[in-house]
Each structure stands twice: as structure tokens, then as C-alpha cells.
Short mmCIF file of C-alpha atoms and ligand atoms in Angstrom, two decimals:
data_model
loop_
_atom_site.label_atom_id
_atom_site.label_comp_id
_atom_site.label_asym_id
_atom_site.label_seq_id
_atom_site.Cartn_x
_atom_site.Cartn_y
_atom_site.Cartn_z
CA MET A 59 99.51 65.81 73.23
CA GLY A 60 100.52 66.12 76.67
CA VAL A 61 101.59 64.30 80.08
CA SER A 62 99.39 61.54 80.82
CA CYS A 63 99.51 59.13 84.30
CA VAL A 64 97.82 56.18 84.61
CA TYR A 65 96.94 54.46 88.11
CA MET A 66 95.26 51.27 88.88
CA TYR A 67 92.14 51.75 91.20
CA PRO A 68 91.58 48.88 93.29
CA VAL A 69 87.79 47.68 93.26
CA PRO A 70 87.08 47.15 97.02
CA GLU A 71 85.96 43.55 98.31
CA GLY A 72 82.07 42.56 97.77
CA ARG A 73 82.09 45.71 95.39
CA SER A 74 81.22 45.49 91.34
CA GLY A 75 83.83 46.99 89.13
CA ALA A 76 80.96 48.27 87.21
CA HIS A 77 79.66 50.14 90.13
CA VAL A 78 83.11 51.36 91.19
CA VAL A 79 83.34 52.79 87.39
CA GLU A 80 79.92 54.18 87.88
CA VAL A 81 80.94 56.42 90.89
CA LEU A 82 84.30 57.33 89.30
CA GLN A 83 82.58 58.72 86.45
CA LYS A 84 79.91 60.69 88.51
CA GLN A 85 82.64 61.96 90.21
CA VAL A 86 84.67 63.40 87.54
CA GLU A 87 81.22 65.12 85.92
CA THR A 88 80.64 66.48 89.60
CA ILE A 89 84.29 68.20 89.24
CA GLY A 90 83.00 69.61 85.98
CA GLY A 91 84.04 66.93 83.46
CA VAL A 92 82.39 66.63 80.09
CA LYS A 93 81.79 63.20 78.57
CA MET A 94 83.74 63.24 74.93
CA GLY A 95 83.22 59.95 73.42
CA SER A 96 84.97 56.80 74.60
CA PHE A 97 88.22 55.27 74.52
CA VAL A 98 90.03 51.63 74.00
CA VAL A 99 93.80 51.00 74.45
CA ASP A 100 94.67 47.03 73.83
CA CYS A 101 97.68 45.01 73.88
CA GLU A 102 98.43 41.57 72.86
CA SER A 103 101.54 39.73 73.16
CA TYR A 104 103.72 37.88 70.24
CA LEU A 105 106.25 35.28 71.15
CA SER A 106 109.21 34.61 69.11
CA ILE A 107 109.67 31.05 68.19
CA MET A 108 112.81 31.04 66.42
CA LEU A 109 115.14 31.92 69.16
CA SER A 110 116.42 29.36 72.06
CA VAL A 111 115.61 32.09 74.71
CA SER A 112 111.93 33.20 74.09
CA LYS A 113 111.53 37.02 73.91
CA THR A 114 107.90 38.73 73.88
CA LEU A 115 107.06 41.61 71.66
CA GLN A 116 103.95 43.44 72.53
CA ILE A 117 101.31 45.11 70.22
CA LEU A 118 99.74 48.15 71.38
CA HIS A 119 96.62 50.25 69.97
CA ASN A 120 95.41 53.65 71.45
CA THR A 121 92.32 55.52 70.02
CA GLU A 122 93.64 58.54 71.22
CA TYR A 123 96.24 58.03 68.22
CA PRO A 124 94.12 56.03 65.82
CA ALA A 125 96.87 55.86 62.96
CA SER A 126 99.45 54.66 65.29
CA CYS A 127 100.58 51.04 66.24
CA PHE A 128 102.98 50.62 69.39
CA ALA A 129 105.41 48.03 69.44
CA VAL A 130 107.38 47.38 72.72
CA LEU A 131 110.31 44.95 72.94
CA ASP A 132 111.21 43.35 77.05
CA SER A 133 113.73 45.96 77.03
CA GLY A 134 111.18 48.53 76.78
CA ALA A 135 112.55 49.71 73.43
CA THR A 136 109.39 51.06 71.55
CA LEU A 137 108.73 51.33 68.01
CA VAL A 138 105.93 53.66 66.97
CA ALA A 139 104.58 53.06 63.71
CA ASP A 140 101.72 53.35 61.24
CA THR A 141 98.85 50.80 61.87
CA LEU A 142 99.94 48.97 58.44
CA PHE A 143 102.47 47.51 61.00
CA ASN A 144 99.69 45.34 61.69
CA GLY A 145 99.49 43.56 58.42
CA LEU A 146 103.11 43.12 58.36
CA LEU A 147 103.40 41.35 61.65
CA SER A 148 100.63 38.75 59.72
CA HIS A 149 103.72 38.31 57.43
CA LEU A 150 106.35 37.63 60.61
CA LYS A 151 104.49 34.59 61.44
CA ALA A 152 107.29 32.09 61.16
CA TYR A 153 109.17 34.53 63.32
CA TYR A 154 106.61 36.00 65.80
CA GLN A 155 103.46 33.95 67.11
CA ALA A 156 100.17 35.58 68.93
CA ARG A 157 99.95 34.09 72.57
CA LYS A 158 96.48 32.76 73.05
CA GLY A 159 94.46 34.59 75.44
CA SER A 160 97.16 37.38 75.97
CA LYS A 161 94.80 39.89 74.33
CA ILE A 162 93.85 42.85 77.38
CA GLU A 163 92.46 46.05 76.72
CA SER A 164 90.87 48.95 78.89
CA LYS A 165 87.79 50.68 77.58
CA GLY A 166 85.83 53.01 78.74
CA ASN A 167 84.51 56.75 78.94
CA ARG A 168 86.67 59.92 78.12
CA TYR A 169 86.10 63.06 79.91
CA GLN A 170 87.31 66.72 78.93
CA LEU A 171 87.86 69.09 82.10
CA ALA A 172 89.21 72.36 80.64
CA ASP A 173 92.84 71.09 79.45
CA PHE A 174 92.69 67.81 81.20
CA VAL A 175 91.62 64.88 79.69
CA ILE A 176 90.16 61.94 81.97
CA LYS A 177 89.85 58.31 81.14
CA ILE A 178 88.39 55.85 83.06
CA GLY A 179 88.63 52.30 81.63
CA SER A 180 87.85 48.79 82.44
CA VAL A 181 90.32 46.06 82.17
CA THR A 182 89.35 43.15 80.54
CA LEU A 183 91.49 39.94 79.98
CA SER A 184 90.32 37.59 77.33
CA GLY A 185 86.71 39.02 78.04
CA SER A 186 86.84 38.84 81.98
CA PHE A 187 86.82 42.06 83.84
CA LYS A 188 90.35 42.18 85.74
CA GLY A 189 90.19 45.66 87.22
CA ILE A 190 90.14 49.77 86.52
CA LEU A 191 92.72 52.02 85.30
CA VAL A 192 92.23 55.88 85.49
CA GLU A 193 94.46 58.07 82.98
CA VAL A 194 94.34 61.78 83.58
CA GLU A 195 96.20 64.06 80.60
CA TYR A 196 97.22 67.53 81.09
CA CYS A 197 97.52 68.22 77.62
CA PRO A 198 99.15 72.05 77.63
CA SER A 199 102.47 70.74 78.96
CA VAL A 200 105.16 68.39 77.72
CA ILE A 201 107.30 68.04 80.66
CA ALA A 202 106.20 65.92 83.40
CA SER A 203 108.17 67.27 86.15
CA GLU A 204 106.84 70.66 85.70
CA CYS A 205 103.29 69.78 85.81
CA TRP A 206 103.34 66.82 88.15
CA ASN A 207 102.21 69.17 91.00
CA LEU A 208 99.47 70.48 89.12
CA MET A 209 98.39 67.09 88.11
CA LYS A 210 98.81 65.52 91.57
CA GLU A 211 96.24 68.17 92.97
CA LEU A 212 93.65 67.02 90.11
CA LEU A 213 94.42 63.08 90.58
CA GLN A 214 93.94 63.55 94.21
CA SER A 215 90.77 64.98 93.97
CA LEU A 216 89.55 61.95 92.21
CA ILE A 217 91.27 58.76 92.95
CA GLY A 218 92.94 59.94 96.52
CA ASN A 219 96.49 58.97 97.82
CA ILE A 220 96.78 56.41 94.83
CA ALA A 221 98.50 59.21 93.17
CA GLU A 222 101.25 60.05 95.94
CA SER A 223 104.19 59.90 93.46
CA PRO A 224 104.21 60.09 89.73
CA PRO A 225 104.08 56.21 87.95
CA PRO A 226 106.99 54.11 88.12
CA SER A 227 107.51 54.11 84.68
CA LEU A 228 107.59 57.98 84.24
CA LYS A 229 109.75 58.74 87.25
CA MET A 230 113.20 58.27 84.95
CA LYS A 231 111.65 60.45 82.43
CA MET A 232 110.46 63.27 84.51
CA ASP A 233 112.35 66.08 82.47
CA GLU A 234 112.31 64.42 78.98
CA ILE A 235 110.00 65.62 76.43
CA TYR A 236 106.60 63.68 76.59
CA THR A 237 105.95 61.12 74.12
CA PRO A 238 102.49 59.16 73.54
CA ALA A 239 104.98 55.96 73.81
CA MET A 240 105.42 56.86 77.66
CA THR A 241 101.63 56.76 77.93
CA MET A 242 101.69 53.31 76.42
CA LEU A 243 104.47 52.12 78.66
CA GLN A 244 102.38 53.00 81.57
CA TYR A 245 99.42 50.89 80.12
CA LEU A 246 101.89 48.06 79.63
CA GLU A 247 102.82 47.88 82.87
CA HIS A 248 99.47 47.94 84.05
CA PHE A 249 98.68 45.14 81.82
CA ASN A 250 101.53 42.92 82.71
CA ASN A 251 100.48 43.24 86.64
CA PHE A 252 96.98 42.52 85.48
CA ARG A 253 98.18 39.22 83.80
CA LYS A 254 100.53 38.02 86.44
CA ALA A 255 98.02 38.56 89.12
CA ALA A 256 95.68 36.41 86.61
CA ALA A 257 98.20 33.71 86.24
CA VAL A 258 99.14 33.38 90.00
CA SER A 259 94.99 33.37 90.86
CA GLN A 260 94.64 30.64 87.75
CA PRO A 261 97.31 28.51 87.76
CA PRO A 262 97.63 26.69 84.57
CA ARG A 263 95.79 23.25 84.60
CA MET B 43 57.78 119.62 73.65
CA ASN B 44 55.53 122.44 74.12
CA LYS B 45 56.63 123.68 71.13
CA ASP B 46 55.98 120.79 69.33
CA THR B 47 52.08 120.82 70.81
CA THR B 48 51.54 124.47 69.82
CA GLN B 49 53.09 123.77 66.57
CA ALA B 50 50.70 120.76 66.08
CA GLU B 51 47.69 122.63 67.14
CA LEU B 52 48.33 125.37 64.53
CA ILE B 53 48.74 122.55 61.98
CA PHE B 54 45.19 121.15 63.03
CA GLN B 55 43.99 124.99 63.27
CA SER B 56 45.23 125.34 59.32
CA ILE B 57 43.70 122.15 58.23
CA HIS B 58 40.60 123.01 59.91
CA LEU B 59 40.44 126.71 58.30
CA ILE B 60 41.30 125.01 54.84
CA GLN B 61 38.26 122.48 55.54
CA LYS B 62 36.47 125.76 56.26
CA LEU B 63 37.38 127.67 52.81
CA ARG B 64 36.71 125.17 50.75
CA HIS B 65 33.28 124.82 52.18
CA ASP B 66 32.40 128.21 51.84
CA VAL B 67 34.06 128.26 48.10
CA GLY B 68 31.97 124.91 47.49
CA GLN B 69 28.90 127.09 48.89
CA VAL B 70 29.43 130.28 46.52
CA PHE B 71 29.79 128.09 43.68
CA LYS B 72 26.38 126.12 44.57
CA ASP B 73 24.57 129.51 45.16
CA LEU B 74 25.82 130.68 41.77
CA SER B 75 24.70 127.40 40.06
CA ASP B 76 21.54 127.37 41.98
CA GLY B 77 20.48 130.97 42.34
CA ILE B 78 20.86 131.83 38.62
CA SER B 79 19.25 128.63 37.25
CA GLU B 80 16.10 129.15 39.00
CA TYR B 81 15.14 132.07 37.37
CA ILE B 82 16.73 130.90 33.80
CA GLU B 83 15.30 127.82 33.54
CA GLU B 84 13.07 128.05 30.96
CA PRO B 85 15.15 130.70 28.54
CA ALA B 86 18.54 128.32 29.28
CA GLU B 87 16.51 125.53 27.21
CA LYS B 88 15.77 128.13 24.55
CA ASP B 89 19.36 128.77 24.69
CA GLU B 90 20.77 125.20 24.19
CA ASN B 91 18.63 124.97 21.15
CA ASP B 92 20.53 128.31 20.14
CA GLY B 93 23.56 126.39 20.56
CA GLY B 94 25.21 128.89 23.00
CA SER B 95 28.64 128.19 23.55
CA ASN B 96 29.57 130.56 26.31
CA LYS B 97 27.78 130.12 29.60
CA ASP B 98 28.05 133.67 30.78
CA VAL B 99 27.10 135.04 27.32
CA SER B 100 23.93 132.91 27.57
CA LYS B 101 23.03 134.12 30.89
CA ASP B 102 23.36 137.78 29.73
CA LYS B 103 21.16 136.82 26.88
CA ALA B 104 18.78 134.79 28.67
CA ALA B 105 18.64 138.07 31.34
CA THR B 106 18.18 140.54 28.46
CA GLN B 107 15.35 138.16 26.85
CA ASP B 108 14.05 137.68 30.36
CA GLN B 109 13.69 141.40 30.69
CA LYS B 110 12.02 141.52 27.29
CA ASP B 111 9.84 138.97 27.97
CA THR B 112 8.90 140.14 31.44
CA THR B 113 8.05 143.74 30.25
CA GLY B 114 4.94 142.92 28.29
CA PRO B 115 2.90 140.15 30.46
CA SER B 116 3.57 141.51 34.15
CA HIS B 117 5.23 144.20 36.31
CA GLU B 118 4.77 142.24 39.41
CA LYS B 119 6.96 139.46 38.20
CA SER B 120 10.03 141.50 37.11
CA GLU B 121 9.61 142.96 40.70
CA GLU B 122 9.80 140.01 42.34
CA HIS B 123 13.11 138.88 39.96
CA HIS B 124 14.84 142.32 41.05
CA GLU B 125 14.41 141.24 44.65
CA LYS B 126 15.13 138.17 44.16
CA HIS B 127 18.60 139.17 42.19
CA ARG B 128 19.53 141.29 44.82
CA ALA B 129 18.85 138.63 47.51
CA ILE B 130 21.56 136.42 45.45
CA LEU B 131 24.16 139.15 45.06
CA LYS B 132 23.59 139.93 48.88
CA THR B 133 24.25 136.05 49.82
CA LEU B 134 26.99 136.31 47.25
CA LYS B 135 28.60 139.05 48.66
CA LYS B 136 28.29 137.63 52.09
CA SER B 137 29.99 134.27 51.13
CA LEU B 138 32.79 136.29 49.34
CA GLU B 139 33.42 138.15 52.52
CA THR B 140 33.20 135.09 54.57
CA ILE B 141 35.90 133.50 52.21
CA SER B 142 38.44 136.40 52.01
CA HIS B 143 38.38 136.54 55.87
CA ASP B 144 38.54 132.84 56.06
CA PHE B 145 41.61 133.30 53.82
CA SER B 146 43.04 135.78 55.74
CA ASP B 147 42.55 133.81 58.95
CA LEU B 148 44.44 130.84 57.44
CA GLU B 149 47.24 133.10 55.86
CA LYS B 150 47.82 134.26 59.57
CA THR B 151 47.94 130.87 61.24
CA GLY B 152 49.93 129.52 58.15
CA ALA B 153 52.43 132.46 58.73
CA ASN B 154 52.87 131.30 62.56
CA ILE B 155 53.72 127.72 62.04
CA GLY B 156 57.39 127.04 61.54
CA PRO B 157 59.06 125.28 59.14
CA VAL B 158 58.46 121.51 59.27
CA GLN B 159 62.09 119.83 59.57
CA MET B 160 62.76 117.52 56.86
CA PHE B 161 65.05 114.74 57.50
CA SER B 162 65.77 113.69 54.09
CA ASN B 163 63.93 111.93 51.24
CA ILE B 164 63.13 109.16 53.62
CA ASP B 165 60.02 111.32 54.32
CA ASN B 166 59.10 110.72 50.78
CA LEU B 167 59.44 107.47 50.73
CA SER B 168 57.11 107.06 53.67
CA LEU B 169 54.46 108.77 51.11
CA ASP B 170 55.22 106.52 48.18
CA PRO B 171 52.43 103.97 48.19
CA VAL B 172 54.20 101.61 46.12
CA ASP B 173 56.41 101.33 49.51
CA LYS B 174 53.70 101.28 51.98
CA ASN B 175 53.80 97.47 52.18
CA THR B 176 57.54 97.38 52.53
CA VAL B 177 59.32 97.93 56.02
CA THR B 178 62.14 99.70 54.33
CA HIS B 179 60.96 103.26 55.70
CA SER B 180 60.30 102.11 59.23
CA GLN B 181 63.70 100.52 59.25
CA LEU B 182 65.54 103.36 58.08
CA LEU B 183 63.69 105.16 60.75
CA GLN B 184 64.94 102.82 62.98
CA SER B 185 68.42 102.79 62.14
CA TYR B 186 68.29 106.52 62.04
CA LYS B 187 67.49 106.73 65.97
CA TRP B 188 70.38 104.15 66.26
CA THR B 189 73.06 106.04 64.45
CA ASN B 190 71.69 109.19 66.77
CA LYS B 191 72.06 107.18 69.93
CA MET B 192 75.77 106.20 68.55
CA HIS B 193 76.77 109.50 68.14
CA GLU B 194 75.91 110.56 71.52
CA LEU B 195 77.62 107.62 72.91
CA SER B 196 80.57 108.13 71.09
CA ASP B 197 80.72 111.91 72.00
CA GLN B 198 80.67 110.99 75.60
CA ALA B 199 83.23 108.23 74.83
CA VAL B 200 85.46 110.83 73.41
CA THR B 201 84.98 113.06 76.58
CA ILE B 202 85.89 110.46 78.74
CA LEU B 203 88.97 108.88 76.97
CA GLY B 204 90.33 112.52 76.43
CA GLN B 205 90.86 112.57 80.24
CA ASN B 206 92.66 109.59 80.04
CA THR B 207 96.67 109.83 79.73
CA LEU B 208 97.37 106.26 77.98
CA LYS B 209 97.03 106.73 74.41
CA ARG B 210 98.18 104.65 71.47
CA THR B 211 96.10 106.10 68.47
CA GLN B 212 97.75 108.84 66.99
CA SER B 213 95.20 110.95 66.41
CA PRO B 214 95.18 114.82 66.86
CA LYS B 215 91.43 114.62 68.41
CA PHE B 216 93.15 112.31 70.99
CA THR B 217 96.57 113.18 71.86
CA ASN B 218 98.67 116.40 71.92
CA VAL B 219 100.20 116.98 68.38
CA LYS B 220 102.96 118.63 70.29
CA LYS B 221 104.02 116.01 72.19
CA LEU B 222 103.75 113.69 69.56
CA LYS B 223 106.73 115.70 67.84
CA GLY B 224 109.18 114.26 70.27
CA ASN B 225 110.17 110.66 70.61
CA THR B 226 107.08 109.06 70.30
CA LEU B 227 107.29 108.55 66.47
CA SER B 228 110.51 107.07 66.53
CA ALA B 229 109.10 104.38 68.56
CA TRP B 230 107.30 103.55 65.49
CA VAL B 231 109.83 104.13 62.61
CA ALA B 232 112.98 102.76 64.51
CA PRO B 233 115.27 101.35 62.01
CA GLN B 234 115.60 97.79 61.47
CA GLN B 235 119.21 97.65 62.79
CA THR B 236 118.08 99.24 65.97
CA VAL B 237 115.17 96.84 66.10
CA ASP B 238 117.66 93.69 65.29
CA GLN B 239 120.33 94.88 68.13
CA CYS B 240 117.62 95.44 70.62
CA LEU B 241 116.13 91.97 70.15
CA SER B 242 119.57 90.36 70.15
CA VAL B 243 120.34 92.11 73.77
CA LEU B 244 116.89 90.52 74.87
CA ASN B 245 117.90 86.89 73.40
CA GLN B 246 121.21 87.12 75.26
CA ASP B 247 119.39 88.52 78.62
CA HIS B 248 117.20 85.34 78.87
CA PRO B 249 119.26 82.42 78.43
CA GLY B 250 116.24 79.97 78.95
CA SER B 251 114.12 81.42 76.06
CA ASN B 252 114.93 81.29 72.19
CA PHE B 253 114.41 84.37 70.06
CA THR B 254 113.81 84.23 66.38
CA TRP B 255 112.60 86.98 64.16
CA SER B 256 111.68 87.77 60.50
CA ARG B 257 110.28 90.41 58.48
CA PRO B 258 107.69 88.67 56.10
CA LEU B 259 106.31 91.82 54.75
CA GLY B 260 109.50 93.91 55.16
CA GLY B 261 108.85 96.61 58.08
CA CYS B 262 107.66 94.93 60.79
CA ALA B 263 109.56 92.16 62.87
CA ALA B 264 107.57 89.05 63.99
CA LEU B 265 109.28 87.85 66.69
CA GLN B 266 108.91 84.66 68.17
CA ILE B 267 110.20 83.59 71.60
CA GLU B 268 110.24 80.16 72.85
CA ILE B 269 110.09 79.99 76.90
CA GLY B 270 111.66 76.88 78.22
CA LYS B 271 109.84 74.11 77.10
CA THR B 272 106.82 75.60 78.23
CA LEU B 273 105.31 78.04 75.66
CA LYS B 274 105.93 79.75 72.63
CA ALA B 275 104.78 83.44 71.89
CA VAL B 276 104.65 85.62 68.81
CA VAL B 277 105.12 89.17 68.92
CA VAL B 278 104.48 91.70 65.93
CA LEU B 279 106.17 94.64 66.46
CA ARG B 280 106.05 98.10 64.68
CA GLY B 281 109.10 99.84 64.92
CA LEU B 282 109.73 98.86 68.69
CA THR B 283 106.04 98.94 69.55
CA ILE B 284 104.32 95.97 70.27
CA GLU B 285 101.16 95.37 68.08
CA TRP B 286 99.92 91.80 68.48
CA VAL B 287 100.40 88.92 70.52
CA LYS B 288 99.60 85.43 71.05
CA ILE B 289 100.79 82.46 73.01
CA LYS B 290 100.66 78.88 72.08
CA GLY B 291 101.41 75.63 73.57
CA PHE B 292 104.87 74.02 73.11
CA ASP B 293 103.98 71.44 70.71
CA GLU B 294 101.78 74.09 68.66
CA THR B 295 103.01 75.83 65.84
CA PHE B 296 102.87 79.43 64.35
CA LYS B 297 103.28 78.00 61.10
CA THR B 298 100.85 77.58 58.43
CA ASP B 299 100.56 74.60 56.42
CA ASP B 300 102.79 76.17 53.55
CA GLY B 301 105.49 77.27 55.73
CA GLN B 302 103.89 80.95 56.48
CA ILE B 303 104.12 82.94 59.53
CA ASP B 304 100.63 82.53 61.32
CA ILE B 305 100.16 85.22 63.82
CA TRP B 306 96.13 84.46 63.69
CA SER B 307 95.20 81.39 64.89
CA SER B 308 94.63 80.78 68.88
CA SER B 309 95.85 78.13 70.78
CA ARG B 310 93.53 74.90 71.16
CA TYR B 311 94.13 75.00 74.88
CA GLN B 312 92.42 77.14 77.50
CA VAL B 313 95.19 77.88 79.59
CA PHE B 314 97.27 79.87 76.70
CA GLN B 315 94.20 81.64 75.44
CA LYS B 316 94.14 82.77 78.96
CA LEU B 317 97.52 83.82 78.78
CA THR B 318 97.17 85.31 75.12
CA HIS B 319 94.45 87.73 76.76
CA HIS B 320 96.62 88.65 79.60
CA ALA B 321 100.13 89.34 77.54
CA GLU B 322 97.60 91.67 75.41
CA ALA B 323 96.88 93.67 78.46
CA ALA B 324 100.55 93.55 79.50
CA SER B 325 101.61 95.32 75.99
CA LEU B 326 99.24 97.99 76.75
CA HIS B 327 100.30 98.22 80.37
CA TYR B 328 104.27 98.49 79.30
CA TYR B 329 103.55 100.50 76.51
CA ALA B 330 105.81 103.67 76.64
CA PRO B 331 106.20 105.34 73.36
CA THR B 332 109.16 107.75 74.71
CA LYS B 333 111.28 104.66 75.72
CA PRO B 334 110.21 101.85 73.62
CA ASP B 335 113.24 99.75 74.26
CA LEU B 336 112.46 99.63 77.81
CA ALA B 337 109.18 98.92 76.92
CA ILE B 338 109.64 95.73 75.18
CA LYS B 339 112.35 94.83 77.55
CA SER B 340 109.55 94.90 80.41
CA PHE B 341 107.22 93.21 78.38
CA VAL B 342 109.65 90.29 77.45
CA MET B 343 110.62 89.80 81.17
CA TRP B 344 107.04 89.77 82.55
CA LEU B 345 106.26 86.79 79.49
CA HIS B 346 109.41 85.11 80.98
CA GLY B 347 107.88 84.93 84.39
CA PHE B 348 105.47 82.25 82.54
CA SER B 349 108.59 79.87 82.37
CA ASN B 350 107.22 78.31 85.76
CA LEU B 351 103.81 78.36 84.52
CA PHE B 352 103.03 74.88 85.36
CA SER B 353 105.12 74.16 88.43
CA VAL B 354 104.29 77.46 90.97
CA PRO B 355 101.26 77.40 93.08
CA CYS B 356 99.34 80.51 93.56
CA GLN B 357 100.81 82.95 95.76
CA LYS B 358 97.32 83.67 97.71
CA CYS B 359 95.44 80.31 97.58
CA GLY B 360 98.75 78.22 97.50
CA LYS B 361 97.04 75.70 95.28
CA TYR B 362 98.30 74.91 91.79
CA LEU B 363 94.52 74.62 90.48
CA GLN B 364 92.05 76.79 90.38
CA ASN B 365 88.84 76.27 88.03
CA ASN B 366 91.31 73.61 86.92
CA MET B 367 93.64 76.25 85.29
CA PRO B 368 97.44 76.79 86.66
CA PRO B 369 97.86 80.43 88.11
CA THR B 370 97.48 82.07 84.77
CA TRP B 371 98.57 85.66 85.93
CA ARG B 372 102.17 87.30 86.96
CA ASP B 373 102.13 90.47 88.67
CA TYR B 374 103.39 93.44 86.50
CA ARG B 375 105.97 94.36 89.12
CA ASN B 376 107.35 91.32 90.80
CA ARG B 377 106.20 88.53 88.40
CA LYS B 378 104.51 86.82 91.19
CA PRO B 379 102.10 83.62 90.12
CA PHE B 380 98.29 84.34 90.74
CA HIS B 381 95.30 82.64 89.55
CA ASP B 382 93.09 84.82 87.47
CA VAL B 383 90.60 84.96 90.24
CA CYS B 384 92.91 85.38 93.13
CA ARG B 385 94.34 88.64 91.41
CA MET B 386 94.64 91.49 93.72
ZN1 LIG C 256 94.92 81.08 93.57
#
């Protein structure tokens, strides 16, 4: 477990997402990355139906932590639970119901480079491609402020100036001991952005 | 080399002489049997009928009978017999002379052959027909050669190490015994109170670090140091001498599943594996048997230099990463950070 930074990598106009992913993968392999399996981070939204003001509960999973389930409230309060929590949720149907078509996931190859883990994921929202997320984890360190400059060097060699500053959701917690939930919050932030963009480009009929 | 070849020649000569000797002796027996049987063929048959048990006796008998028989019929025949007898005796004598000559020759050559150096029983093993099909003998020879070579090399190593003044090994062969009688031993047998006191002082001197120590086996202290939130180290002390160092990440543990202290396992991160190597080297660099407290103080100070392991760039190349690793080396004097490949 170490510090992770997740960035959205834009797909230029007229290029296919698959092609850009391929270029990124080649780049990682060129700097010495070795493919070590694949990964999936998924997220589903649940809406409260009992309350007058509807509140959202986000349920996330990460193959890096296969025994855990992450539940995030609008406030950012995060619960890290066993995967048994999934079963519990089905019993809470009277209070929380899954929002249709909210299932979003980032899926791709996982690379090992010395003590770094690099993940290049294609994001799909209810089946259609939405963009690319690049995650770089530096495993030996647990304090983001300590290893940020070091990570920046690797990130910039990979995705350029996109990684000029730490991810916004991490900025407040740079001196804290890093936890997997912080990675999930970064993913959630990106997922929400993708959802918003999808809602704008395809207004509900 | 030359000696060996002459030895081999001598052995070859001896074998040749032995062969000749055997041939000569064989010839004598052949002459003896041929020569007499030629003359006593007929009487011998008679003798057989008599049932003569001793051949020599029968020969004598035959000869006397011969003489008795031959006296009557013809005198010429007995003359011939005498001549032949003489001829036989002559060749016999000649053969015996050759034998005695060859024998003395063999004795002379044999005396010149030095004793063959017997390695051990393995030479007898090579003669054992049962082991002909196994490889034991050749393997033994091979390992013998290796041990010899090892002996040679270790002799050279002793010579080289003997010139080195930095020694930790307590052996009269390596270290001057008189020197050891001084403070050196106290570094190993320092009383627990002294060690505890020294470590407490170290703990106070490094506010960013956390020192804990235990004595799982009684005598030696296993010291655990946490430096900031960057790394953990375990240092095993014999008295005040550093015996063992391991470095791991902040999220790793030095405890086994059953709560025992684990000084053996390595970090799963490359950067801390590298750091462990460097710390081992440093523990030797700071080794000072006459001032053990100073040695451990310097070592801890140097180790403390890694508190900024992930946050400072290399002093030489100015980069954070080299080969995807942060600057894992700290200078012994000024603790400035360098990449492993940027060290001067
Ligand atoms: Zn360097």
C-alpha cells in the first residue's frame, strides 16, 4: 500500500480511445514497466428514497483490495467494509435503490515498475467508452507530501503537464497517512465528472 | 615435471625388465622340461608304470637305468648322451646367469624409483573392479582438486586480509591479541544498563524517531527504530556492537504472525532492500571497537539521514528518480543524498 495519484488523460479529437490506451501502454513498457495482470475499479450510485432531500450513496470496488467494499456519502464520509456489505445493501432496498445506468468502471492493464504500480484504465459508463484514467502508485511511501515530487517526475514522463499538481481531493490530505479510501475518492471524483459530462451531452429525453 | 618423467621412465624400464626376467625364467623351465624329456622319453614311460611319485627321483632312476641300458648295446650312444647333457647344462647355466644378471639390473633400477606418493585410500578405490562402473573415484579426484585450489585461494585471502586493519573477526590469526585485551571486548560484553542508557540518550537526540528495544533471547538487544513516517529499521546489538540491520517500509512489520520479533525477512519494496544493503555497509564503516557508543551514535545519525528519503533530490544529478528509485545513498560524512549510481 502506498500513495496513489489518479489523473484523467484526455483523448484528442479524431483519435479512438483504444488507440490512445495502446500508446500509453507502449510508453509504460518502454520505460521498463512489466505487465502484472489487470484491474477494475467500479462504482454504482444508490439513491435514498425515504428522505425528503434525496441523498446519494456510492458503492465502489477495487480489484487491488478484493476483500473490501467502499461506501461513500455525499459528504465524502467513507466506510470501508467487507464485501459482505454488498449483501447487506440488497436488504436495504426499502431505503436505498440503485440508480439505473449509473454503473461506471475503469478497467485495464496493471504494470509494475520498480516500486511503482501503474494502471491505465478505460472508463465505460453503462457500457460505452467515456475516457481514460491513469493511476500511478508509489508503494513504499505512506505520506503524499513526502513523495509527491518523486511521483511527479514519473507522472510527467508519462502523461506530461496534466500532473502539474496533486489531485484536488488529495491536496487537503497531503500530510496524512495515506489510505486506500483516498484512492477511491479520487476515482469517485473522476467518475462523477464523467457522469456529469455524459448528462450534459445527452440531456434526458 | 622432469623428475616425474624420469620416474615414469624408470618405472617403464622396470616393467620391461620384469617382463624379460619372467621370459627368461619361463625359458629355463621350458629348457629343463624339454631337455630331459628328450632323453628319457622311453624310460619315463616305464617309470610311470612303476608309479614313481617324485619326478626328480624318477629322473635319477631313469638316468641310472639309462646308463645301465646304454652300457651294453652301444658306446657311441652314451657318448652322444653325455655331449647333449653337457649342452643342456651349458644353456641352463647361461640362462641362469642371464636371470641373475637381469635380476640385479631390476634391483638397481628399482632402487632408483622413489616411493610413489599415495594420496589416500581413494587410489585403492580406483583398483576396485566393482566401482569401475561408478563415478565415485573421478568425483573424489575432482573434489580433491577443488579443495586443493580452495586451500590455495584461502591462503592468499589470509595474506591480503592480514594487511587490512579493519577487522571484526576475533581470531588471533587476524587480530593482534594484545590489542584485543583493551577496550574491544567491552564493546561486546557491555552491561545491559550501559546499553539501555546509551539507547535512551539516542532516543532523546533524535526527536523525529522512535526507539524501542527488547531482548528476546536475553543478552542481545533488538532495537527497532522508526524514522518519521518513512521507514522502520531493526538493529541487533551484541553489547554495543551492531550485528545485524534490516530496513522496511512504514507499512511493513518486524513481527511474525505469532507476535515474535522477525529480524530475518526482507522488505517487499526494492527501495528498502537497497537501503538494507547500504545500512549493512554503514554498520561496518562506523565500526569502532574502542568507542562502541560513538559507533552506534554515528550509525543512527547516518540512518536518520533517510528521514527525507522520498522528498529530496539527488545532490549530483538534481533528480528525484534514477532507475525509478529515489536517492538511496547518504554520504558518510555529510549525509547528503545521492542515487546509487551518482555516488562519488
Ligand atoms: Zn543522482
